[in-house]
Amino acid sequence: MVSNLGLLASAVILSGLALADTCSTLKEISNIDISDPLDLSYLSEQNEYWSTSCSALKPTCIIFPKDVEEVAAIVRVLNNNTENFAIKSGGHNPNNGWSSVQGGPLISTQKLKQVILDEETGIARVGPGQRLDSISAELQGTGWTFVGGRIGNTGVGGLVLGGGLSYMSAQYGWAASSVIEYEIVLANSTIATASATQNADLFKALKGGGNNFGIVTTYVLQTYRQGDIFGGNLVFLHTPETDAKLLKAVRDFTEYNDDDKAAVIVTAERGNIDLIDTWILFLFYDGAEVPEGIFKNFTDVGPLLDTTKVQTYADLMAGSNWVIVQGSVVQIGTETIPMPSAEDSVKVMEGIHAHWRNISDTVLLEPGIVASIAYQPFPKQIAQAAKERSVDLIDADDAAHRLILELNYSFLPQGDYERMDVTLQQTYGGVRERILGWQQDGTLPDVYLPVFMNYGFHQQDYFARLRPESRAFAHAVSENVDPTGFFRTRIGGWKP
């Protein structure tokens, strides 16, 4: 607990420490938990990144606040120096400097991990230190679930601030759509509430606006009734015939599936010299009884392995972390594409997939390489469900069905980061060029195609792909709540 938080700012000035580093100052004037580079807690926290390139960035110290008052105290001290810093929830975003920092303090939300559920209303107060597997474990047995992501190790903070795509998005919209209130520390260290009735502009900006507006210390979420679910994986070996069938199946599912409880992710994955060349499908149904035929177009292709079963959502989340490639550099990019018509399915879907295979061919000798592309349906129902629940910066419309592509490369040598950076740009850039060409010649509809923040690469301009009015709105809110540019200039991430 910080001693006499109300006098902290003046204590800093009076003690002549206004220009001292944050770590030293906090140690002198507070009891906040702080770890140094040789401490076990420092080393452990540094290992909790999905990408070793983030772990390689060494903060001067790691600060572990346990409540909102301690976060406010940290921000007050930071206001008295010019250090760059970072805020970390789960560390799943692999962009260097987004939730990692070299030579400045790292604020870990690890101890802000409250889950307080009102079992009558389903309203939960959740801290950013929670991960999807831990919050689902906390809620197991209550009959309530949250709209989270698909990999258990993902941190709540980054997921929700980026929007958050869920197996349940066709029912309930983005993960952010179910946030009804934020507790947040602003740039001037003020503790504020953002909701539909308090600081409403900030409330909207936080839904898809990332880390630009403050440090969220509590998410007040609407959870939803849920019993057992059906989920798991289908695995197929790559053949041209299997590729064609699965690409057609995911396009058709995006258009024709009318059961909002059903969801799929269709992922192709390759490893060194094609020792791995497979499809891994993620199937989900929000219920124990799956209507006949829902996933037939996928199961009829003939999986090599089928792990699908009835289970709890907590068990599904706990069993999902195998997808994280341990000990590797990870780079993730994305593109959003309009769903092609059935007549143009082969041209578009197989054209994109052939482009991905051609680019990934060039890196199959990279040590430890795993290249993947995930086709994720973004049907009109997601946009409709999001708009029914809340405003957000993404402002997706139901003018068309779409798909979100997640493009991943993981590899071992950190020294190859820049070369693989170019490869990822060529991968998503080639997809974008094809989509624009097909829109120009009428093959695809000319619809709004935002970049999905949670999968965005640091080279992509997230805010430029939002609607112009949404970008202008985010910039105006940032200027209002952070007039000195505290967050805009001193932490990583996309800026409006």
PDB file of C-alpha atoms in Angstrom, residues 1 20 44 67 116-117 135 192 228 264 299 329 341 363 368 379 399 423 431 445 450 459 467 486:
ATOM      1  CA  MET A   1       0.000   0.000   0.000  1.00  0.00           C
ATOM      2  CA  ALA A  20      14.843  10.814 -10.873  1.00  0.00           C
ATOM      3  CA  SER A  44       9.372 -14.765 -14.321  1.00  0.00           C
ATOM      4  CA  ASP A  67      -5.072  -1.533  -6.718  1.00  0.00           C
ATOM      5  CA  ILE A 116     -16.224 -10.256  -8.547  1.00  0.00           C
ATOM      6  CA  LEU A 117     -19.464 -11.667  -9.941  1.00  0.00           C
ATOM      7  CA  ILE A 135     -11.282 -15.920 -15.573  1.00  0.00           C
ATOM      8  CA  ALA A 192     -12.187   8.089 -13.568  1.00  0.00           C
ATOM      9  CA  ASP A 228     -21.575 -27.124 -21.136  1.00  0.00           C
ATOM     10  CA  VAL A 264     -15.227 -21.995 -36.574  1.00  0.00           C
ATOM     11  CA  THR A 299     -16.304 -33.133 -40.987  1.00  0.00           C
ATOM     12  CA  VAL A 329       9.945 -14.903 -31.987  1.00  0.00           C
ATOM     13  CA  SER A 341     -19.781 -14.876 -53.903  1.00  0.00           C
ATOM     14  CA  VAL A 363      10.997 -19.093 -45.407  1.00  0.00           C
ATOM     15  CA  GLY A 368      12.039 -23.157 -36.115  1.00  0.00           C
ATOM     16  CA  PRO A 379     -20.586 -12.544 -40.600  1.00  0.00           C
ATOM     17  CA  ALA A 399     -23.507  -4.419 -45.445  1.00  0.00           C
ATOM     18  CA  THR A 423       8.105 -11.334 -45.202  1.00  0.00           C
ATOM     19  CA  VAL A 431      -3.601 -10.051 -49.731  1.00  0.00           C
ATOM     20  CA  PRO A 445     -18.012  -5.658 -53.035  1.00  0.00           C
ATOM     21  CA  PRO A 450     -11.078  -2.288 -40.889  1.00  0.00           C
ATOM     22  CA  GLN A 459       3.740  -1.802 -39.634  1.00  0.00           C
ATOM     23  CA  ARG A 467     -13.735   5.157 -40.727  1.00  0.00           C
ATOM     24  CA  PHE A 486       1.595  11.477 -21.922  1.00  0.00           C
TER      25      PHE A 486
END
